[in-house]
PDB file of C-alpha atoms and ligand atoms in Angstrom:
ATOM      1  CA  MET K   1      -3.078 -17.328   5.868  1.00 81.00           C
ATOM      2  CA  ARG K   2      -2.106 -13.612   4.929  1.00 95.00           C
ATOM      3  CA  LYS K   3      -3.513 -10.843   7.308  1.00 97.00           C
ATOM      4  CA  PRO K   4      -5.941  -7.891   5.435  1.00 98.00           C
ATOM      5  CA  ILE K   5      -4.400  -4.662   5.806  1.00 98.00           C
ATOM      6  CA  LEU K   6      -5.790  -1.497   5.074  1.00 98.00           C
ATOM      7  CA  ILE K   7      -3.749   1.587   4.497  1.00 98.00           C
ATOM      8  CA  GLY K   8      -5.017   5.039   4.307  1.00 98.00           C
ATOM      9  CA  ASN K   9      -2.787   7.418   2.273  1.00 98.00           C
ATOM     10  CA  TRP K  10      -3.730  11.236   3.227  1.00 98.00           C
ATOM     11  CA  LYS K  11      -1.388  12.288   0.370  1.00 98.00           C
ATOM     12  CA  MET K  12      -1.034  16.338   0.723  1.00 98.00           C
ATOM     13  CA  ASN K  13      -3.867  16.989   3.356  1.00 98.00           C
ATOM     14  CA  GLY K  14      -4.509  17.747   6.710  1.00 98.00           C
ATOM     15  CA  SER K  15      -3.758  20.409   9.465  1.00 98.00           C
ATOM     16  CA  LEU K  16      -2.593  19.490  13.429  1.00 98.00           C
ATOM     17  CA  HIS K  17      -6.013  20.566  14.080  1.00 98.00           C
ATOM     18  CA  SER K  18      -8.130  18.278  11.206  1.00 98.00           C
ATOM     19  CA  ASN K  19      -5.849  14.988  11.988  1.00 98.00           C
ATOM     20  CA  GLN K  20      -6.458  15.183  15.649  1.00 98.00           C
ATOM     21  CA  ALA K  21     -10.522  14.886  14.743  1.00 98.00           C
ATOM     22  CA  LEU K  22      -9.923  12.669  12.227  1.00 98.00           C
ATOM     23  CA  ILE K  23      -7.629  10.208  14.004  1.00 98.00           C
ATOM     24  CA  VAL K  24     -10.203  10.300  17.191  1.00 98.00           C
ATOM     25  CA  ARG K  25     -13.486   9.432  14.547  1.00 98.00           C
ATOM     26  CA  VAL K  26     -11.363   6.715  12.984  1.00 98.00           C
ATOM     27  CA  LEU K  27     -10.232   5.264  16.295  1.00 97.00           C
ATOM     28  CA  ALA K  28     -13.540   5.264  18.037  1.00 96.00           C
ATOM     29  CA  ARG K  29     -15.086   3.807  14.570  1.00 96.00           C
ATOM     30  CA  ILE K  30     -12.607   0.711  14.277  1.00 96.00           C
ATOM     31  CA  ARG K  31     -12.528  -0.863  17.709  1.00 91.00           C
ATOM     32  CA  PRO K  32     -14.780  -3.385  16.884  1.00 92.00           C
ATOM     33  CA  PHE K  33     -12.559  -4.901  14.250  1.00 92.00           C
ATOM     34  CA  CYS K  34      -8.985  -3.340  14.704  1.00 88.00           C
ATOM     35  CA  LYS K  35      -7.367  -6.605  15.454  1.00 91.00           C
ATOM     36  CA  THR K  36      -9.118  -8.575  12.747  1.00 96.00           C
ATOM     37  CA  ILE K  37      -7.065  -6.943  10.280  1.00 97.00           C
ATOM     38  CA  ASP K  38      -4.144  -4.995  10.226  1.00 98.00           C
ATOM     39  CA  MET K  39      -4.298  -1.234   9.516  1.00 98.00           C
ATOM     40  CA  ALA K  40      -1.863   1.752   8.535  1.00 98.00           C
ATOM     41  CA  ILE K  41      -2.475   5.693   8.316  1.00 98.00           C
ATOM     42  CA  CYS K  42       0.222   7.394   6.220  1.00 98.00           C
ATOM     43  CA  PRO K  43       0.335  11.121   6.810  1.00 98.00           C
ATOM     44  CA  PRO K  44       2.054  13.932   5.219  1.00 98.00           C
ATOM     45  CA  PHE K  45       5.979  14.019   6.611  1.00 98.00           C
ATOM     46  CA  PRO K  46       5.256  17.261   9.051  1.00 98.00           C
ATOM     47  CA  TYR K  47       2.241  15.290  10.664  1.00 98.00           C
ATOM     48  CA  LEU K  48       4.457  11.695  11.372  1.00 98.00           C
ATOM     49  CA  PHE K  49       5.309  12.878  14.930  1.00 97.00           C
ATOM     50  CA  GLN K  50       1.547  14.090  15.818  1.00 98.00           C
ATOM     51  CA  VAL K  51      -0.004  10.982  13.967  1.00 98.00           C
ATOM     52  CA  ARG K  52       2.218   8.752  15.680  1.00 98.00           C
ATOM     53  CA  ASP K  53       1.389  10.006  18.977  1.00 98.00           C
ATOM     54  CA  LEU K  54      -2.283   9.827  18.583  1.00 98.00           C
ATOM     55  CA  LEU K  55      -1.798   6.592  17.426  1.00 97.00           C
ATOM     56  CA  GLY K  56      -0.214   5.441  20.069  1.00 96.00           C
ATOM     57  CA  TYR K  57      -0.747   1.806  21.378  1.00 93.00           C
ATOM     58  CA  THR K  58      -3.885   1.219  19.256  1.00 95.00           C
ATOM     59  CA  GLY K  59      -2.303  -0.923  17.019  1.00 95.00           C
ATOM     60  CA  VAL K  60      -2.742   1.263  14.033  1.00 97.00           C
ATOM     61  CA  ALA K  61       0.550   1.679  12.562  1.00 98.00           C
ATOM     62  CA  LEU K  62       1.869   4.691  11.158  1.00 98.00           C
ATOM     63  CA  GLY K  63       3.546   5.198   7.468  1.00 98.00           C
ATOM     64  CA  ALA K  64       5.004   7.457   5.223  1.00 98.00           C
ATOM     65  CA  GLN K  65       4.355   8.248   1.716  1.00 98.00           C
ATOM     66  CA  ASN K  66       7.714   8.231   0.224  1.00 98.00           C
ATOM     67  CA  VAL K  67      11.623   8.102   1.185  1.00 98.00           C
ATOM     68  CA  SER K  68      14.673   9.505  -0.288  1.00 98.00           C
ATOM     69  CA  CYS K  69      16.738   7.068  -2.346  1.00 97.00           C
ATOM     70  CA  ALA K  70      20.011   8.291  -0.273  1.00 97.00           C
ATOM     71  CA  THR K  71      21.449   7.410   2.981  1.00 97.00           C
ATOM     72  CA  SER K  72      21.987  10.927   4.419  1.00 97.00           C
ATOM     73  CA  GLY K  73      23.855  14.424   3.340  1.00 98.00           C
ATOM     74  CA  ALA K  74      23.357  16.951   0.742  1.00 98.00           C
ATOM     75  CA  HIS K  75      20.003  16.219  -0.518  1.00 98.00           C
ATOM     76  CA  THR K  76      18.118  19.487   0.250  1.00 98.00           C
ATOM     77  CA  GLY K  77      14.401  18.649   0.819  1.00 97.00           C
ATOM     78  CA  GLU K  78      14.550  14.806   1.127  1.00 98.00           C
ATOM     79  CA  VAL K  79      13.546  12.541   3.893  1.00 98.00           C
ATOM     80  CA  SER K  80      15.617   9.294   5.024  1.00 98.00           C
ATOM     81  CA  ALA K  81      14.373   6.098   6.023  1.00 98.00           C
ATOM     82  CA  THR K  82      16.559   6.062   8.882  1.00 98.00           C
ATOM     83  CA  MET K  83      14.594   8.888  10.128  1.00 98.00           C
ATOM     84  CA  LEU K  84      11.350   7.562   8.794  1.00 98.00           C
ATOM     85  CA  ALA K  85      12.320   4.342  11.467  1.00 98.00           C
ATOM     86  CA  GLU K  86      13.272   6.770  14.212  1.00 98.00           C
ATOM     87  CA  MET K  87       9.700   8.392  13.961  1.00 97.00           C
ATOM     88  CA  GLY K  88       8.052   5.115  14.390  1.00 97.00           C
ATOM     89  CA  CYS K  89       7.112   4.184  11.040  1.00 98.00           C
ATOM     90  CA  ARG K  90       6.521   0.727   9.925  1.00 98.00           C
ATOM     91  CA  TYR K  91       5.267   0.970   6.101  1.00 98.00           C
ATOM     92  CA  VAL K  92       6.470   3.419   3.614  1.00 98.00           C
ATOM     93  CA  LEU K  93       4.826   3.792   0.003  1.00 98.00           C
ATOM     94  CA  VAL K  94       7.232   3.433  -2.584  1.00 98.00           C
ATOM     95  CA  GLY K  95       6.384   4.152  -6.462  1.00 98.00           C
ATOM     96  CA  HIS K  96       3.173   5.529  -5.867  1.00 98.00           C
ATOM     97  CA  SER K  97       1.828   6.795  -9.335  1.00 97.00           C
ATOM     98  CA  GLU K  98       1.464  10.529  -8.562  1.00 97.00           C
ATOM     99  CA  ARG K  99       5.337  10.266  -7.931  1.00 98.00           C
ATOM    100  CA  ARG K 100       6.222   8.117 -11.015  1.00 97.00           C
ATOM    101  CA  SER K 101       4.048  10.630 -13.387  1.00 96.00           C
ATOM    102  CA  LEU K 102       4.284  14.297 -11.741  1.00 97.00           C
ATOM    103  CA  TYR K 103       7.827  13.751  -9.831  1.00 97.00           C
ATOM    104  CA  HIS K 104       9.391  11.614 -12.654  1.00 97.00           C
ATOM    105  CA  GLU K 105      10.521   8.559 -10.543  1.00 97.00           C
ATOM    106  CA  SER K 106      11.396   6.153 -12.500  1.00 98.00           C
ATOM    107  CA  ASP K 107      11.532   2.473 -12.015  1.00 98.00           C
ATOM    108  CA  ASN K 108      15.162   2.335 -10.838  1.00 97.00           C
ATOM    109  CA  ASP K 109      14.326   4.936  -8.389  1.00 97.00           C
ATOM    110  CA  THR K 110      11.877   3.391  -6.855  1.00 98.00           C
ATOM    111  CA  ALA K 111      13.930   0.025  -6.691  1.00 98.00           C
ATOM    112  CA  ALA K 112      16.640   2.645  -4.604  1.00 98.00           C
ATOM    113  CA  ARG K 113      14.041   3.746  -2.541  1.00 98.00           C
ATOM    114  CA  PHE K 114      12.659   0.107  -1.802  1.00 98.00           C
ATOM    115  CA  ARG K 115      16.743  -0.847  -0.899  1.00 98.00           C
ATOM    116  CA  GLN K 116      16.352   1.717   1.796  1.00 98.00           C
ATOM    117  CA  ILE K 117      13.174   0.954   3.342  1.00 98.00           C
ATOM    118  CA  LYS K 118      14.456  -2.675   3.774  1.00 98.00           C
ATOM    119  CA  ALA K 119      17.739  -1.493   5.102  1.00 97.00           C
ATOM    120  CA  CYS K 120      15.849   0.307   8.073  1.00 98.00           C
ATOM    121  CA  GLY K 121      13.802  -2.611   8.812  1.00 97.00           C
ATOM    122  CA  MET K 122      10.570  -1.555   7.361  1.00 98.00           C
ATOM    123  CA  VAL K 123       7.982  -2.460   5.510  1.00 98.00           C
ATOM    124  CA  PRO K 124       7.841  -1.326   1.447  1.00 98.00           C
ATOM    125  CA  VAL K 125       4.395  -1.051  -0.026  1.00 98.00           C
ATOM    126  CA  LEU K 126       5.375  -1.124  -3.712  1.00 98.00           C
ATOM    127  CA  CYS K 127       2.771   0.540  -5.891  1.00 98.00           C
ATOM    128  CA  VAL K 128       2.383  -0.609  -9.524  1.00 98.00           C
ATOM    129  CA  GLY K 129      -0.307  -0.041 -12.193  1.00 98.00           C
ATOM    130  CA  GLU K 130      -0.748   0.817 -15.586  1.00 98.00           C
ATOM    131  CA  THR K 131      -2.195   3.778 -17.408  1.00 97.00           C
ATOM    132  CA  LEU K 132      -5.698   3.801 -19.283  1.00 96.00           C
ATOM    133  CA  LYS K 133      -3.583   3.703 -22.801  1.00 96.00           C
ATOM    134  CA  GLU K 134      -1.416   0.547 -21.255  1.00 97.00           C
ATOM    135  CA  ARG K 135      -4.935  -1.346 -20.630  1.00 96.00           C
ATOM    136  CA  GLU K 136      -6.287  -0.341 -23.726  1.00 95.00           C
ATOM    137  CA  GLN K 137      -3.236  -1.833 -25.190  1.00 97.00           C
ATOM    138  CA  GLY K 138      -3.645  -5.081 -23.569  1.00 97.00           C
ATOM    139  CA  ARG K 139      -0.349  -4.324 -21.753  1.00 98.00           C
ATOM    140  CA  THR K 140      -1.291  -4.330 -18.006  1.00 98.00           C
ATOM    141  CA  GLU K 141       0.499  -7.344 -17.323  1.00 98.00           C
ATOM    142  CA  GLU K 142       3.521  -6.231 -18.889  1.00 98.00           C
ATOM    143  CA  VAL K 143       3.878  -3.068 -17.450  1.00 98.00           C
ATOM    144  CA  VAL K 144       3.348  -4.254 -13.748  1.00 98.00           C
ATOM    145  CA  GLU K 145       5.728  -7.022 -14.168  1.00 98.00           C
ATOM    146  CA  ARG K 146       8.071  -4.533 -15.488  1.00 98.00           C
ATOM    147  CA  GLN K 147       7.751  -2.237 -12.441  1.00 98.00           C
ATOM    148  CA  LEU K 148       8.187  -5.548 -10.198  1.00 98.00           C
ATOM    149  CA  ARG K 149      11.010  -6.662 -11.724  1.00 97.00           C
ATOM    150  CA  ALA K 150      12.816  -3.805 -11.617  1.00 98.00           C
ATOM    151  CA  VAL K 151      12.567  -3.915  -7.852  1.00 98.00           C
ATOM    152  CA  ILE K 152      13.606  -7.545  -7.868  1.00 97.00           C
ATOM    153  CA  ASP K 153      16.669  -7.208 -10.066  1.00 97.00           C
ATOM    154  CA  GLU K 154      17.937  -4.199  -7.555  1.00 95.00           C
ATOM    155  CA  ASN K 155      17.360  -5.961  -4.221  1.00 96.00           C
ATOM    156  CA  GLY K 156      16.744  -9.685  -4.894  1.00 96.00           C
ATOM    157  CA  MET K 157      13.919 -11.593  -4.418  1.00 96.00           C
ATOM    158  CA  ALA K 158      14.751 -12.277  -0.457  1.00 93.00           C
ATOM    159  CA  ALA K 159      14.070  -8.584   0.179  1.00 93.00           C
ATOM    160  CA  VAL K 160      10.698  -8.770  -1.594  1.00 92.00           C
ATOM    161  CA  ALA K 161       9.547 -11.166   1.464  1.00 89.00           C
ATOM    162  CA  GLY K 162       7.408  -9.431   3.674  1.00 92.00           C
ATOM    163  CA  CYS K 163       6.704  -6.331   1.561  1.00 97.00           C
ATOM    164  CA  ILE K 164       3.396  -5.472   0.287  1.00 98.00           C
ATOM    165  CA  VAL K 165       2.586  -4.964  -3.274  1.00 98.00           C
ATOM    166  CA  ALA K 166      -0.408  -2.312  -4.176  1.00 98.00           C
ATOM    167  CA  TYR K 167      -2.227  -2.795  -7.318  1.00 98.00           C
ATOM    168  CA  GLU K 168      -3.440   0.434  -8.626  1.00 98.00           C
ATOM    169  CA  PRO K 169      -4.462   1.163 -12.118  1.00 98.00           C
ATOM    170  CA  VAL K 170      -3.452   4.853 -12.544  1.00 97.00           C
ATOM    171  CA  TRP K 171      -6.676   5.768 -14.036  1.00 96.00           C
ATOM    172  CA  ALA K 172      -8.727   4.609 -11.037  1.00 96.00           C
ATOM    173  CA  ILE K 173      -6.477   6.653  -8.585  1.00 95.00           C
ATOM    174  CA  GLY K 174      -8.716   9.779  -7.645  1.00 90.00           C
ATOM    175  CA  THR K 175     -10.954   9.458 -10.395  1.00 92.00           C
ATOM    176  CA  GLY K 176     -13.952   7.936  -8.718  1.00 90.00           C
ATOM    177  CA  ARG K 177     -13.780   5.349 -11.263  1.00 92.00           C
ATOM    178  CA  THR K 178     -12.961   1.866  -9.590  1.00 91.00           C
ATOM    179  CA  ALA K 179     -11.290  -1.312 -11.178  1.00 94.00           C
ATOM    180  CA  THR K 180     -13.941  -4.083 -11.761  1.00 96.00           C
ATOM    181  CA  PRO K 181     -13.433  -7.168  -9.176  1.00 96.00           C
ATOM    182  CA  ASP K 182     -12.572  -8.923 -12.453  1.00 96.00           C
ATOM    183  CA  GLN K 183     -10.128  -6.579 -13.419  1.00 97.00           C
ATOM    184  CA  VAL K 184      -8.819  -6.368 -10.147  1.00 97.00           C
ATOM    185  CA  ASN K 185      -8.749 -10.468  -9.687  1.00 97.00           C
ATOM    186  CA  GLU K 186      -7.034 -11.256 -12.853  1.00 97.00           C
ATOM    187  CA  THR K 187      -4.374  -8.568 -12.005  1.00 98.00           C
ATOM    188  CA  HIS K 188      -3.546  -9.719  -8.471  1.00 98.00           C
ATOM    189  CA  ARG K 189      -3.323 -13.082  -9.933  1.00 98.00           C
ATOM    190  CA  ALA K 190      -0.976 -12.421 -12.738  1.00 98.00           C
ATOM    191  CA  ILE K 191       1.140 -10.387  -9.628  1.00 98.00           C
ATOM    192  CA  ARG K 192       0.927 -13.776  -7.497  1.00 97.00           C
ATOM    193  CA  GLN K 193       1.843 -16.063 -10.145  1.00 97.00           C
ATOM    194  CA  PHE K 194       5.019 -13.437 -11.084  1.00 97.00           C
ATOM    195  CA  LEU K 195       6.305 -13.683  -7.672  1.00 97.00           C
ATOM    196  CA  GLU K 196       5.939 -17.364  -7.460  1.00 96.00           C
ATOM    197  CA  ASN K 197       7.298 -17.966 -10.441  1.00 96.00           C
ATOM    198  CA  CYS K 198      10.300 -15.540  -9.114  1.00 96.00           C
ATOM    199  CA  ALA K 199      10.348 -17.898  -5.884  1.00 95.00           C
ATOM    200  CA  ALA K 200       8.871 -20.814  -4.769  1.00 95.00           C
ATOM    201  CA  GLY K 201       5.978 -19.400  -1.940  1.00 95.00           C
ATOM    202  CA  ALA K 202       6.424 -15.614  -2.965  1.00 96.00           C
ATOM    203  CA  GLY K 203       3.482 -15.324  -4.761  1.00 96.00           C
ATOM    204  CA  GLN K 204       1.267 -17.039  -1.604  1.00 95.00           C
ATOM    205  CA  SER K 205       2.777 -15.069   0.863  1.00 96.00           C
ATOM    206  CA  THR K 206       3.074 -11.824  -0.043  1.00 97.00           C
ATOM    207  CA  ARG K 207      -0.186  -9.527   0.363  1.00 98.00           C
ATOM    208  CA  ILE K 208      -1.537  -7.867  -2.330  1.00 98.00           C
ATOM    209  CA  VAL K 209      -3.731  -4.773  -1.994  1.00 98.00           C
ATOM    210  CA  TYR K 210      -6.039  -3.008  -4.293  1.00 98.00           C
ATOM    211  CA  GLY K 211      -5.919   0.889  -4.525  1.00 98.00           C
ATOM    212  CA  GLY K 212      -8.259   3.134  -6.921  1.00 97.00           C
ATOM    213  CA  SER K 213     -11.327   5.314  -5.638  1.00 95.00           C
ATOM    214  CA  VAL K 214     -12.365   2.592  -2.985  1.00 97.00           C
ATOM    215  CA  ASN K 215     -14.617   3.935  -0.497  1.00 97.00           C
ATOM    216  CA  ALA K 216     -17.344   2.325   2.184  1.00 98.00           C
ATOM    217  CA  ALA K 217     -19.611   1.645  -0.796  1.00 97.00           C
ATOM    218  CA  ASN K 218     -17.753  -0.184  -3.289  1.00 97.00           C
ATOM    219  CA  ALA K 219     -15.228  -1.795  -0.551  1.00 98.00           C
ATOM    220  CA  ALA K 220     -17.329  -5.131  -0.306  1.00 97.00           C
ATOM    221  CA  GLU K 221     -17.242  -6.190  -3.628  1.00 97.00           C
ATOM    222  CA  LEU K 222     -13.791  -5.155  -4.492  1.00 97.00           C
ATOM    223  CA  PHE K 223     -12.463  -7.007  -1.239  1.00 97.00           C
ATOM    224  CA  GLN K 224     -14.466 -10.083  -1.972  1.00 94.00           C
ATOM    225  CA  SER K 225     -11.869 -12.010  -3.868  1.00 93.00           C
ATOM    226  CA  PRO K 226      -9.443 -14.171  -2.110  1.00 94.00           C
ATOM    227  CA  GLU K 227      -6.662 -12.597  -4.200  1.00 96.00           C
ATOM    228  CA  VAL K 228      -7.291  -9.191  -2.524  1.00 98.00           C
ATOM    229  CA  ASP K 229      -5.531  -9.013   0.760  1.00 98.00           C
ATOM    230  CA  GLY K 230      -6.637  -5.603   1.450  1.00 98.00           C
ATOM    231  CA  GLY K 231      -6.744  -2.066   0.494  1.00 98.00           C
ATOM    232  CA  LEU K 232      -4.808   1.135  -0.111  1.00 98.00           C
ATOM    233  CA  VAL K 233      -6.988   4.128   0.076  1.00 98.00           C
ATOM    234  CA  GLY K 234      -6.448   7.819  -0.900  1.00 98.00           C
ATOM    235  CA  GLY K 235      -9.514  10.302  -0.718  1.00 97.00           C
ATOM    236  CA  ALA K 236     -11.761   7.851   1.406  1.00 98.00           C
ATOM    237  CA  SER K 237      -8.826   7.826   4.089  1.00 98.00           C
ATOM    238  CA  LEU K 238      -9.621  11.325   5.120  1.00 98.00           C
ATOM    239  CA  LYS K 239     -13.221  10.760   5.718  1.00 98.00           C
ATOM    240  CA  ALA K 240     -13.759   8.884   9.462  1.00 98.00           C
ATOM    241  CA  ASP K 241     -16.852   7.177   8.352  1.00 98.00           C
ATOM    242  CA  GLU K 242     -15.736   6.055   4.659  1.00 98.00           C
ATOM    243  CA  PHE K 243     -12.417   4.757   6.151  1.00 98.00           C
ATOM    244  CA  SER K 244     -13.682   3.023   9.289  1.00 98.00           C
ATOM    245  CA  GLY K 245     -16.590   1.564   6.745  1.00 98.00           C
ATOM    246  CA  ILE K 246     -13.735   0.425   4.674  1.00 98.00           C
ATOM    247  CA  GLY K 247     -12.065  -1.313   7.116  1.00 98.00           C
ATOM    248  CA  ALA K 248     -15.557  -3.066   8.258  1.00 97.00           C
ATOM    249  CA  ALA K 249     -16.014  -4.520   5.082  1.00 97.00           C
ATOM    250  CA  LEU K 250     -12.226  -5.956   5.079  1.00 98.00           C
ATOM    251  CA  ALA K 251     -12.914  -7.326   8.555  1.00 97.00           C
ATOM    252  CA  ASN K 252     -15.491  -8.977   7.336  1.00 96.00           C
ATOM    253  CA  THR K 253     -13.763 -11.174   4.606  1.00 95.00           C
ATOM    254  CA  VAL K 254     -12.158 -12.662   7.594  1.00 93.00           C
ATOM    255  CA  THR K 255     -13.727 -15.676   8.657  1.00 73.00           C
ATOM    256  CA  GLN K 256     -14.142 -17.326  12.544  1.00 54.00           C
ATOM    257  CA  THR K 257     -10.733 -20.005  11.594  1.00 49.00           C
ATOM    258  CA  ASP K 258      -8.898 -17.234   9.757  1.00 59.00           C
ATOM    259  CA  SER K 259      -8.980 -14.641  12.559  1.00 50.00           C
ATOM    260  CA  SER K 260      -5.550 -16.004  13.760  1.00 46.00           C
ATOM    261  CA  CYS K 261      -3.815 -15.264  10.596  1.00 45.00           C
ATOM    262  CA  ASP K 262      -0.930 -13.152   9.876  1.00 46.00           C
ATOM    263  CA  ALA K 263       1.384 -12.273   7.099  1.00 42.00           C
ATOM    264  CA  VAL K 264       4.402 -14.378   6.249  1.00 41.00           C
ATOM    265  CA  ASP K 265       7.812 -12.773   6.340  1.00 41.00           C
ATOM    266  CA  SER K 266       9.837 -15.246   4.422  1.00 44.00           C
ATOM    267  CA  PHE K 267       9.624 -17.859   1.880  1.00 44.00           C
ATOM    268  CA  GLN K 268      11.607 -20.779   0.813  1.00 43.00           C
ATOM    269  CA  MET K 269      13.937 -19.877  -1.834  1.00 37.00           C
ATOM    270  CA  GLU K 270      14.073 -21.905  -4.830  1.00 30.00           C
TER     271      GLU K 270
HETATM  272  C1  PEP H 301      -4.012   6.583  -3.566  1.00 82.84           C
HETATM  273  O1  PEP H 301      -3.694   7.405  -3.153  1.00 82.84           O
HETATM  274  O2  PEP H 301      -2.867   5.422  -3.485  1.00 82.84           O
HETATM  275  C2  PEP H 301      -5.311   6.170  -4.061  1.00 82.84           C
HETATM  276  C3  PEP H 301      -5.594   5.073  -4.418  1.00 82.84           C
HETATM  277  O3  PEP H 301      -6.449   7.317  -4.167  1.00 82.84           O
HETATM  278  P1  PEP H 301      -7.892   7.080  -4.083  1.00 82.84           P
HETATM  279  O4  PEP H 301      -8.370   6.082  -3.231  1.00 82.84           O
HETATM  280  O5  PEP H 301      -8.181   8.813  -3.598  1.00 82.84           O
HETATM  281  O6  PEP H 301      -8.028   6.711  -5.506  1.00 82.84           O
END
């Protein structure tokens, strides 16, 4: 079984004061289900230290929003994977659509960043997704497969074991417009099949989460499909009631017999 995971992406939001209040409120609300699902919070870099301390031993993991493709040295303004690992990050987002579109990070850049994350023993959360134009042209599967293939070509299929794929249609991120459950289901199934074709077992073992305007009101519907292993949540992760409501909806998808499920970190290579 794949253990569901909920990841909050704070983007470029927060302050020392508001972070503390938000984390305290989130932790108080998630207590009933925090062992049923995995949870992580990805604050901006300057707040990693603060959020790590606030999360303590609650079981909610720390994540980062991006990483440099270089290891160290003359890269002013960059943050290395070694630094993130030292800060206690378990997850790192890579290839988020805002990075791809606003900061021109290519498929190859994404693959190089993915390599750095793996080299430091952290879990990449690889974001893939199509623009509205690409969806209207019927190219959704072609686009996500191209984005996945770039990472596999650079890192090999073995490196994909244990990573998380986040399907995030660009037109649904921060827009208030979500993909329909059918669209999510269809694309997740295509991603799983693509991974399975690359290596037996990879499709079944990889957690694929959905992101794009998830909130407490639409989460149950979006998470109902067994193809959906959780969510990557931006705006709603900044509100304790919303984020914990999404977590509760995700935990409700786990039956009693599933509750000992865990992510599979390896699969049989063909
Ligand atoms: C995201 O930042 O990855 C995201 C899905 O944002 P939002 O939930 O605000 O659409």
